[in-house]
mmCIF file of C-alpha atoms in Angstrom:
data_model
loop_
_atom_site.group_PDB
_atom_site.id
_atom_site.type_symbol
_atom_site.label_atom_id
_atom_site.label_comp_id
_atom_site.label_asym_id
_atom_site.label_seq_id
_atom_site.Cartn_x
_atom_site.Cartn_y
_atom_site.Cartn_z
ATOM 1 C CA MET A 30 -5.516 58.846 1.742
ATOM 2 C CA GLU A 31 -7.342 56.154 3.659
ATOM 3 C CA ARG A 32 -8.778 54.735 0.446
ATOM 4 C CA LYS A 33 -5.307 54.550 -1.104
ATOM 5 C CA PHE A 34 -3.929 52.788 1.970
ATOM 6 C CA ILE A 35 -6.692 50.176 1.856
ATOM 7 C CA ARG A 36 -6.176 49.643 -1.863
ATOM 8 C CA ASN A 37 -2.405 49.199 -1.446
ATOM 9 C CA PHE A 38 -2.948 46.878 1.488
ATOM 10 C CA PHE A 39 -5.169 44.579 -0.523
ATOM 11 C CA ILE A 40 -2.832 44.677 -3.521
ATOM 12 C CA ARG A 41 0.091 43.673 -1.329
ATOM 13 C CA MET A 42 -1.939 40.922 0.303
ATOM 14 C CA LEU A 43 -2.944 39.620 -3.106
ATOM 15 C CA ILE A 44 0.680 39.632 -4.260
ATOM 16 C CA LEU A 45 1.712 37.791 -1.111
ATOM 17 C CA LEU A 46 -1.017 35.176 -1.541
ATOM 18 C CA LEU A 47 -0.090 34.670 -5.204
ATOM 19 C CA ALA A 48 3.557 34.318 -4.206
ATOM 20 C CA VAL A 49 2.668 31.651 -1.627
ATOM 21 C CA ILE A 50 0.606 29.763 -4.213
ATOM 22 C CA ALA A 51 3.469 30.025 -6.715
ATOM 23 C CA VAL A 52 5.979 28.577 -4.241
ATOM 24 C CA VAL A 53 3.715 25.608 -3.493
ATOM 25 C CA VAL A 54 2.915 24.966 -7.152
ATOM 26 C CA VAL A 55 6.557 25.258 -8.254
ATOM 27 C CA PHE A 56 8.011 22.967 -5.582
ATOM 28 C CA ASP A 57 4.834 20.881 -5.189
ATOM 29 C CA PRO A 58 5.911 18.508 -2.382
ATOM 30 C CA PHE A 59 2.705 16.457 -2.785
ATOM 31 C CA TYR A 60 3.264 16.196 -6.578
ATOM 32 C CA GLN A 61 -0.235 17.341 -7.385
ATOM 33 C CA TYR A 62 0.726 19.256 -10.509
ATOM 34 C CA HIS A 63 3.984 17.792 -11.760
ATOM 35 C CA LYS A 64 6.802 15.344 -11.094
ATOM 36 C CA PRO A 65 9.922 16.569 -9.247
ATOM 37 C CA LEU A 66 11.754 19.495 -10.768
ATOM 38 C CA PRO A 67 15.118 18.720 -12.403
ATOM 39 C CA GLY A 68 17.687 18.261 -9.648
ATOM 40 C CA LEU A 69 15.126 17.451 -6.978
ATOM 41 C CA LYS A 70 14.398 13.962 -5.693
ATOM 42 C CA ALA A 71 10.971 12.415 -5.195
ATOM 43 C CA VAL A 72 10.813 12.522 -1.399
ATOM 44 C CA LEU A 73 7.845 10.306 -0.564
ATOM 45 C CA THR A 74 6.918 9.977 3.098
ATOM 46 C CA ASP A 75 3.195 10.858 3.274
ATOM 47 C CA LYS A 76 1.245 8.335 1.212
ATOM 48 C CA GLU A 77 -2.222 9.753 1.926
ATOM 49 C CA TYR A 78 -1.077 13.113 0.557
ATOM 50 C CA GLN A 79 1.423 12.089 -2.119
ATOM 51 C CA CYS A 80 0.385 8.753 -3.588
ATOM 52 C CA ILE A 81 -2.476 10.045 -5.702
ATOM 53 C CA GLY A 82 -0.359 12.788 -7.265
ATOM 54 C CA THR A 83 2.531 10.475 -8.114
ATOM 55 C CA LEU A 84 0.153 8.085 -9.874
ATOM 56 C CA ARG A 85 -1.024 10.920 -12.096
ATOM 57 C CA ASN A 86 2.218 12.757 -12.758
ATOM 58 C CA PHE A 87 5.222 10.450 -12.451
ATOM 59 C CA ASP A 88 6.811 8.428 -15.256
ATOM 60 C CA TYR A 89 6.434 4.685 -14.624
ATOM 61 C CA ASP A 90 5.405 1.428 -16.218
ATOM 62 C CA ALA A 91 4.980 -0.744 -13.115
ATOM 63 C CA LEU A 92 3.158 -0.514 -9.800
ATOM 64 C CA ILE A 93 3.817 -2.009 -6.372
ATOM 65 C CA VAL A 94 0.327 -2.192 -4.901
ATOM 66 C CA GLY A 95 -0.710 -3.086 -1.373
ATOM 67 C CA SER A 96 -1.042 -2.197 2.271
ATOM 68 C CA SER A 97 1.573 -0.998 4.742
ATOM 69 C CA VAL A 98 3.445 -4.308 4.463
ATOM 70 C CA CYS A 99 4.498 -3.166 0.967
ATOM 71 C CA GLU A 100 5.964 0.164 2.027
ATOM 72 C CA ASN A 101 9.382 -1.296 2.811
ATOM 73 C CA TYR A 102 10.027 -2.678 -0.658
ATOM 74 C CA ASN A 103 12.650 -0.750 -2.575
ATOM 75 C CA ASN A 104 11.354 0.167 -6.011
ATOM 76 C CA GLY A 105 14.826 -0.362 -7.409
ATOM 77 C CA TRP A 106 14.699 -4.086 -6.652
ATOM 78 C CA PHE A 107 11.761 -4.473 -9.029
ATOM 79 C CA ASP A 108 13.190 -2.080 -11.606
ATOM 80 C CA THR A 109 16.385 -4.110 -11.914
ATOM 81 C CA ALA A 110 14.772 -7.551 -11.838
ATOM 82 C CA PHE A 111 11.901 -6.840 -14.231
ATOM 83 C CA GLY A 112 13.346 -4.108 -16.437
ATOM 84 C CA CYS A 113 10.730 -1.557 -15.439
ATOM 85 C CA THR A 114 10.244 1.780 -13.690
ATOM 86 C CA SER A 115 8.022 1.282 -10.668
ATOM 87 C CA ILE A 116 6.259 3.417 -8.088
ATOM 88 C CA LYS A 117 4.109 2.447 -5.132
ATOM 89 C CA ALA A 118 0.319 2.581 -4.889
ATOM 90 C CA ILE A 119 -0.165 2.156 -1.146
ATOM 91 C CA ARG A 120 -3.139 2.275 1.196
ATOM 92 C CA SER A 121 -2.528 1.360 4.836
ATOM 93 C CA TYR A 122 -5.701 -0.676 5.176
ATOM 94 C CA GLY A 123 -5.093 -2.495 1.898
ATOM 95 C CA ALA A 124 -8.811 -2.860 1.195
ATOM 96 C CA THR A 125 -9.496 -4.044 -2.341
ATOM 97 C CA ALA A 126 -11.777 -1.116 -3.186
ATOM 98 C CA ASP A 127 -9.149 1.411 -2.078
ATOM 99 C CA LEU A 128 -6.360 -0.242 -4.039
ATOM 100 C CA CYS A 129 -8.542 -0.547 -7.136
ATOM 101 C CA TYR A 130 -9.287 3.165 -6.802
ATOM 102 C CA LEU A 131 -5.541 3.801 -7.022
ATOM 103 C CA LEU A 132 -5.235 1.434 -9.983
ATOM 104 C CA ASP A 133 -8.031 3.249 -11.800
ATOM 105 C CA THR A 134 -6.168 6.511 -11.235
ATOM 106 C CA ALA A 135 -2.943 5.040 -12.591
ATOM 107 C CA TYR A 136 -4.620 3.685 -15.704
ATOM 108 C CA GLU A 137 -6.106 7.075 -16.582
ATOM 109 C CA GLU A 138 -2.846 8.171 -18.222
ATOM 110 C CA HIS A 139 -0.482 5.189 -17.909
ATOM 111 C CA ASP A 140 -0.309 1.654 -19.248
ATOM 112 C CA PRO A 141 1.692 -0.377 -16.715
ATOM 113 C CA LYS A 142 3.274 -3.542 -17.994
ATOM 114 C CA TYR A 143 3.480 -4.964 -14.452
ATOM 115 C CA VAL A 144 1.334 -4.718 -11.349
ATOM 116 C CA PHE A 145 2.854 -6.350 -8.257
ATOM 117 C CA TYR A 146 -0.186 -6.676 -6.013
ATOM 118 C CA ASN A 147 -0.126 -7.859 -2.394
ATOM 119 C CA ILE A 148 -3.425 -9.439 -1.295
ATOM 120 C CA ASP A 149 -4.080 -9.158 2.433
ATOM 121 C CA PRO A 150 -6.553 -11.714 3.841
ATOM 122 C CA SER A 151 -8.661 -8.947 5.374
ATOM 123 C CA SER A 152 -9.012 -7.255 1.984
ATOM 124 C CA LEU A 153 -11.141 -10.128 0.707
ATOM 125 C CA SER A 154 -13.784 -9.590 3.389
ATOM 126 C CA ALA A 155 -13.613 -5.792 3.541
ATOM 127 C CA SER A 156 -16.223 -3.359 2.297
ATOM 128 C CA THR A 157 -16.359 -2.980 -1.470
ATOM 129 C CA GLU A 158 -16.712 0.798 -1.133
ATOM 130 C CA PRO A 159 -13.571 2.993 -1.045
ATOM 131 C CA THR A 160 -12.820 4.386 2.401
ATOM 132 C CA TYR A 161 -10.926 7.552 1.528
ATOM 133 C CA VAL A 162 -13.780 9.904 2.434
ATOM 134 C CA SER A 163 -14.894 8.027 5.551
ATOM 135 C CA THR A 164 -11.355 7.958 6.972
ATOM 136 C CA GLY A 165 -10.748 11.667 6.500
ATOM 137 C CA CYS A 166 -8.309 11.660 3.583
ATOM 138 C CA PRO A 167 -7.600 15.065 1.971
ATOM 139 C CA MET A 168 -10.073 14.669 -0.876
ATOM 140 C CA TYR A 169 -9.158 18.067 -2.358
ATOM 141 C CA LEU A 170 -5.994 16.292 -3.496
ATOM 142 C CA TYR A 171 -7.858 13.309 -4.907
ATOM 143 C CA ASP A 172 -10.264 15.208 -7.120
ATOM 144 C CA ARG A 173 -9.134 17.242 -10.127
ATOM 145 C CA ASN A 174 -10.608 20.556 -9.034
ATOM 146 C CA VAL A 175 -7.727 22.996 -8.572
ATOM 147 C CA PHE A 176 -10.087 25.598 -7.142
ATOM 148 C CA ASN A 177 -10.519 23.693 -3.883
ATOM 149 C CA ASP A 178 -6.774 23.186 -3.331
ATOM 150 C CA TYR A 179 -6.496 26.168 -0.966
ATOM 151 C CA PRO A 180 -5.798 23.876 2.062
ATOM 152 C CA TYR A 181 -2.677 22.837 0.138
ATOM 153 C CA PHE A 182 -1.679 26.326 -0.984
ATOM 154 C CA PHE A 183 -2.088 28.039 2.374
ATOM 155 C CA ASN A 184 -0.631 25.462 4.731
ATOM 156 C CA LYS A 185 2.221 26.401 7.039
ATOM 157 C CA ASP A 186 3.343 22.774 7.307
ATOM 158 C CA VAL A 187 3.698 22.591 3.522
ATOM 159 C CA LEU A 188 5.634 25.874 3.393
ATOM 160 C CA LEU A 189 7.765 25.496 6.507
ATOM 161 C CA GLU A 190 8.185 21.733 6.743
ATOM 162 C CA LYS A 191 7.374 19.754 3.585
ATOM 163 C CA ILE A 192 9.169 21.952 1.060
ATOM 164 C CA PRO A 193 12.333 22.410 3.182
ATOM 165 C CA TYR A 194 12.249 18.663 3.927
ATOM 166 C CA MET A 195 12.119 17.859 0.210
ATOM 167 C CA LEU A 196 14.965 20.263 -0.533
ATOM 168 C CA ALA A 197 17.112 18.934 2.298
ATOM 169 C CA PHE A 198 16.713 15.300 1.254
ATOM 170 C CA SER A 199 17.426 16.246 -2.366
ATOM 171 C CA PHE A 200 20.746 17.936 -1.653
ATOM 172 C CA ILE A 201 21.947 16.578 1.696
ATOM 173 C CA GLY A 202 22.792 12.950 2.414
ATOM 174 C CA ASP A 203 22.093 9.912 0.294
ATOM 175 C CA TYR A 204 18.299 9.674 0.259
ATOM 176 C CA ASP A 205 17.183 6.694 -1.852
ATOM 177 C CA GLU A 206 14.056 7.459 -3.872
ATOM 178 C CA GLY A 207 13.329 3.735 -4.085
ATOM 179 C CA ASN A 208 12.594 3.677 -0.352
ATOM 180 C CA SER A 209 9.345 5.577 -0.791
ATOM 181 C CA TYR A 210 7.102 5.507 2.300
ATOM 182 C CA ASN A 211 9.651 3.265 4.058
ATOM 183 C CA TRP A 212 9.232 3.049 7.826
ATOM 184 C CA ALA A 213 11.302 -0.049 8.731
ATOM 185 C CA GLN A 214 14.308 1.943 9.892
ATOM 186 C CA TRP A 215 12.265 3.503 12.682
ATOM 187 C CA LYS A 216 10.807 0.267 14.093
ATOM 188 C CA ASN A 217 12.013 -2.586 16.284
ATOM 189 C CA PHE A 218 11.637 -6.097 14.949
ATOM 190 C CA ASN A 219 12.035 -8.753 17.598
ATOM 191 C CA GLU A 220 10.018 -11.347 19.453
ATOM 192 C CA GLU A 221 9.611 -9.197 22.548
ATOM 193 C CA THR A 222 8.135 -6.304 20.581
ATOM 194 C CA ALA A 223 5.869 -8.549 18.505
ATOM 195 C CA THR A 224 4.449 -10.509 21.437
ATOM 196 C CA GLY A 225 4.172 -7.345 23.518
ATOM 197 C CA LEU A 226 1.748 -5.915 20.958
ATOM 198 C CA TYR A 227 -0.289 -9.116 20.693
ATOM 199 C CA ILE A 228 -3.396 -9.262 22.881
ATOM 200 C CA ARG A 229 -4.372 -12.911 22.816
ATOM 201 C CA LEU A 230 -8.054 -13.770 23.117
ATOM 202 C CA ASP A 231 -8.822 -15.492 26.419
ATOM 203 C CA GLU A 232 -11.329 -17.890 24.904
ATOM 204 C CA ILE A 233 -11.576 -19.796 21.647
ATOM 205 C CA SER A 234 -14.666 -18.816 19.681
ATOM 206 C CA PRO A 235 -16.660 -21.359 17.668
ATOM 207 C CA MET A 236 -15.346 -21.643 14.126
ATOM 208 C CA GLN A 237 -17.365 -19.499 11.733
ATOM 209 C CA PRO A 238 -18.817 -20.999 8.550
ATOM 210 C CA GLU A 239 -16.334 -20.731 5.723
ATOM 211 C CA THR A 240 -18.850 -18.661 3.769
ATOM 212 C CA ALA A 241 -19.262 -16.112 6.581
ATOM 213 C CA ASN A 242 -18.109 -13.271 4.286
ATOM 214 C CA ALA A 243 -19.659 -14.539 1.067
ATOM 215 C CA LYS A 244 -21.218 -11.229 -0.018
ATOM 216 C CA GLU A 245 -18.133 -9.106 0.585
ATOM 217 C CA LEU A 246 -15.911 -11.811 -0.896
ATOM 218 C CA ALA A 247 -17.871 -11.912 -4.148
ATOM 219 C CA GLY A 248 -17.683 -8.140 -4.463
ATOM 220 C CA ASN A 249 -13.947 -7.992 -3.820
ATOM 221 C CA ILE A 250 -13.208 -10.809 -6.242
ATOM 222 C CA ALA A 251 -15.223 -8.933 -8.860
ATOM 223 C CA LEU A 252 -13.122 -5.829 -8.239
ATOM 224 C CA LEU A 253 -9.888 -7.764 -8.726
ATOM 225 C CA THR A 254 -10.977 -9.696 -11.794
ATOM 226 C CA SER A 255 -12.382 -6.568 -13.416
ATOM 227 C CA GLN A 256 -8.930 -4.962 -13.214
ATOM 228 C CA VAL A 257 -7.259 -8.014 -14.737
ATOM 229 C CA GLU A 258 -9.881 -8.327 -17.433
ATOM 230 C CA ALA A 259 -9.867 -4.634 -18.339
ATOM 231 C CA HIS A 260 -6.076 -4.519 -18.785
ATOM 232 C CA PRO A 261 -4.901 -7.580 -20.709
ATOM 233 C CA GLU A 262 -1.689 -5.755 -21.635
ATOM 234 C CA THR A 263 -0.611 -5.767 -17.965
ATOM 235 C CA THR A 264 0.901 -8.759 -16.197
ATOM 236 C CA PHE A 265 -0.582 -8.895 -12.709
ATOM 237 C CA LYS A 266 1.639 -10.648 -10.181
ATOM 238 C CA PHE A 267 -0.543 -11.207 -7.114
ATOM 239 C CA PHE A 268 1.106 -12.450 -3.951
ATOM 240 C CA PHE A 269 0.176 -13.316 -0.373
ATOM 241 C CA SER A 270 2.649 -12.124 2.261
ATOM 242 C CA PRO A 271 3.732 -14.140 5.325
ATOM 243 C CA TYR A 272 1.824 -12.940 8.376
ATOM 244 C CA SER A 273 3.283 -14.085 11.674
ATOM 245 C CA MET A 274 2.127 -17.054 13.734
ATOM 246 C CA LEU A 275 0.504 -14.522 16.078
ATOM 247 C CA TRP A 276 -1.925 -13.563 13.321
ATOM 248 C CA TRP A 277 -2.757 -17.189 12.610
ATOM 249 C CA ASP A 278 -3.206 -17.903 16.300
ATOM 250 C CA ASN A 279 -5.675 -15.033 16.449
ATOM 251 C CA ALA A 280 -7.497 -16.300 13.345
ATOM 252 C CA TYR A 281 -7.877 -19.672 15.047
ATOM 253 C CA ARG A 282 -9.041 -18.293 18.401
ATOM 254 C CA SER A 283 -11.445 -15.789 16.824
ATOM 255 C CA GLY A 284 -13.052 -18.528 14.729
ATOM 256 C CA GLU A 285 -12.075 -16.912 11.419
ATOM 257 C CA LEU A 286 -9.524 -19.436 10.159
ATOM 258 C CA GLU A 287 -11.828 -21.488 7.928
ATOM 259 C CA ALA A 288 -13.325 -18.352 6.363
ATOM 260 C CA VAL A 289 -9.854 -16.892 5.697
ATOM 261 C CA ILE A 290 -8.731 -19.996 3.824
ATOM 262 C CA TYR A 291 -12.016 -20.245 1.928
ATOM 263 C CA ASN A 292 -11.806 -16.590 0.869
ATOM 264 C CA GLU A 293 -8.294 -17.045 -0.423
ATOM 265 C CA LYS A 294 -9.196 -20.193 -2.324
ATOM 266 C CA GLN A 295 -12.085 -18.490 -4.059
ATOM 267 C CA ALA A 296 -10.013 -15.448 -5.003
ATOM 268 C CA ILE A 297 -7.151 -17.572 -6.302
ATOM 269 C CA ARG A 298 -9.502 -19.785 -8.318
ATOM 270 C CA ALA A 299 -11.039 -16.730 -9.972
ATOM 271 C CA LEU A 300 -7.714 -15.073 -10.784
ATOM 272 C CA LEU A 301 -6.150 -18.238 -12.181
ATOM 273 C CA ALA A 302 -8.683 -18.107 -15.003
ATOM 274 C CA TYR A 303 -6.802 -15.167 -16.580
ATOM 275 C CA ASP A 304 -3.676 -15.549 -18.700
ATOM 276 C CA ASN A 305 -2.274 -12.209 -17.529
ATOM 277 C CA ALA A 306 -2.605 -13.049 -13.810
ATOM 278 C CA GLU A 307 -0.018 -14.920 -11.773
ATOM 279 C CA ILE A 308 -0.434 -15.821 -8.103
ATOM 280 C CA TYR A 309 2.357 -16.449 -5.603
ATOM 281 C CA TYR A 310 1.885 -17.758 -2.083
ATOM 282 C CA TYR A 311 4.240 -17.012 0.825
ATOM 283 C CA GLN A 312 1.894 -17.270 3.807
ATOM 284 C CA ASP A 313 2.807 -20.862 4.604
ATOM 285 C CA ASP A 314 6.561 -20.269 4.958
ATOM 286 C CA GLU A 315 6.763 -21.844 8.418
ATOM 287 C CA PRO A 316 10.376 -20.869 9.256
ATOM 288 C CA VAL A 317 9.539 -17.227 8.514
ATOM 289 C CA ILE A 318 6.162 -16.923 10.237
ATOM 290 C CA THR A 319 7.268 -18.764 13.392
ATOM 291 C CA THR A 320 10.429 -16.658 13.826
ATOM 292 C CA LEU A 321 8.979 -13.681 15.663
ATOM 293 C CA ASP A 322 12.237 -11.765 15.471
ATOM 294 C CA ASN A 323 11.103 -11.042 11.901
ATOM 295 C CA TYR A 324 8.121 -9.015 13.125
ATOM 296 C CA MET A 325 7.144 -5.870 15.009
ATOM 297 C CA ASP A 326 3.533 -7.033 15.519
ATOM 298 C CA MET A 327 1.175 -9.686 14.169
ATOM 299 C CA ILE A 328 1.503 -8.559 10.566
ATOM 300 C CA HIS A 329 4.374 -6.210 9.843
ATOM 301 C CA PHE A 330 7.693 -7.809 9.027
ATOM 302 C CA SER A 331 11.201 -6.466 8.606
ATOM 303 C CA LYS A 332 12.713 -5.192 5.382
ATOM 304 C CA ASP A 333 14.735 -8.411 5.192
ATOM 305 C CA ILE A 334 11.471 -10.302 4.704
ATOM 306 C CA ASN A 335 10.382 -7.770 2.079
ATOM 307 C CA TYR A 336 13.544 -8.595 0.167
ATOM 308 C CA TYR A 337 13.041 -12.322 0.758
ATOM 309 C CA ILE A 338 9.544 -12.093 -0.802
ATOM 310 C CA PHE A 339 10.765 -9.947 -3.688
ATOM 311 C CA ASP A 340 13.611 -12.353 -4.414
ATOM 312 C CA LYS A 341 11.247 -15.309 -4.611
ATOM 313 C CA LEU A 342 8.787 -13.343 -6.717
ATOM 314 C CA SER A 343 11.493 -12.262 -9.150
ATOM 315 C CA LYS A 344 12.506 -15.907 -9.586
ATOM 316 C CA GLY A 345 8.923 -17.085 -10.028
ATOM 317 C CA GLU A 346 9.091 -19.249 -6.905
ATOM 318 C CA GLU A 347 6.035 -20.512 -5.000
ATOM 319 C CA ARG A 348 3.686 -19.831 -7.893
ATOM 320 C CA LEU A 349 0.195 -21.275 -7.564
ATOM 321 C CA THR A 350 -1.452 -23.199 -10.379
ATOM 322 C CA GLU A 351 -4.757 -24.938 -10.982
ATOM 323 C CA GLU A 352 -3.049 -28.159 -9.945
ATOM 324 C CA ASN A 353 -1.445 -27.087 -6.659
ATOM 325 C CA TYR A 354 -3.358 -24.191 -5.113
ATOM 326 C CA GLU A 355 -5.879 -26.232 -3.126
ATOM 327 C CA GLU A 356 -3.167 -28.415 -1.639
ATOM 328 C CA ARG A 357 -1.144 -25.358 -0.612
ATOM 329 C CA LEU A 358 -4.142 -23.669 0.980
ATOM 330 C CA ASP A 359 -5.179 -26.857 2.768
ATOM 331 C CA GLY A 360 -1.655 -27.036 4.125
ATOM 332 C CA MET A 361 -1.945 -23.463 5.410
ATOM 333 C CA ARG A 362 -5.217 -24.330 7.089
ATOM 334 C CA GLU A 363 -3.564 -27.252 8.862
ATOM 335 C CA LEU A 364 -0.622 -25.079 9.881
ATOM 336 C CA GLY A 365 -3.042 -22.492 11.257
ATOM 337 C CA TYR A 366 -4.724 -25.128 13.407
ATOM 338 C CA GLN A 367 -1.355 -26.397 14.615
ATOM 339 C CA ILE A 368 -0.282 -22.895 15.595
ATOM 340 C CA GLY A 369 -3.555 -22.215 17.423
ATOM 341 C CA LYS A 370 -3.565 -25.508 19.310
ATOM 342 C CA ASN A 371 0.130 -25.546 20.169
ATOM 343 C CA TYR A 372 0.879 -21.872 20.662
ATOM 344 C CA PRO A 373 3.681 -21.623 23.264
#
């Protein structure tokens, strides 16, 4: 009798566990195994958990690649303007190695015709090693070993929060799939908020040599050019987003301004050598970067600025060439000095 009870108990537990796994696999809110089921929307709010799966399993022929400043683009803007189907490949830090990791994943089973790639200044001096492991990302989702996915299968947040959340947004309200990972609606963008989050350095540090990050710079440029070179069928549209005057003031006071401009010049020079690479520059848009009502901190701007950048990009405006890039970057250097010396 006791033996039968134990056997039935374990059979029922096994059935329950298999049922839990089946629910997670069928609905798959992190899109590890398939794209959304018919009738369900792609509800994308957790990039560290969902981005890698969407790159493997979704249908797309274009990528919006970058750091958190790219999260507030609407995919539909690009789809309409460029005649494509786009998804986002986002990493908050925006380090080159991390973004190239996502690109490598995308290219495993897709052949994008466009890559819209935001280059953050810090990404050119960052480590050339991916940071997913060191920052505690759920690597069981990043590898292809289904046998270590048990933290996904047996997770009460997935069962009781993520799946109901996906179902609710699919059938209730007007959730826009193009607003994947969007956070702008929850933030305040105004001068008071931006300056309140800016801790200005008390003293001005000596200006660093422009080659202060030469080793890291060379490695990151190699990562970028290797992507462009390996995929001649893709048009890479690289662009530099407009950080606020607070960021440029900090670059001046920390002594990093000359190195920032040098790094960008070297990266642009290298990328301009490729026919399938285009570079667009929006950092020196003085009316935008000096209007702090556009920002929530030194870097992050409102969705209106995301659309402003997209609109210019779609029209091919502010494109850099061999003939004009040095002049534009020299102008940004001068503007950075003006901001630092005359900061109100």
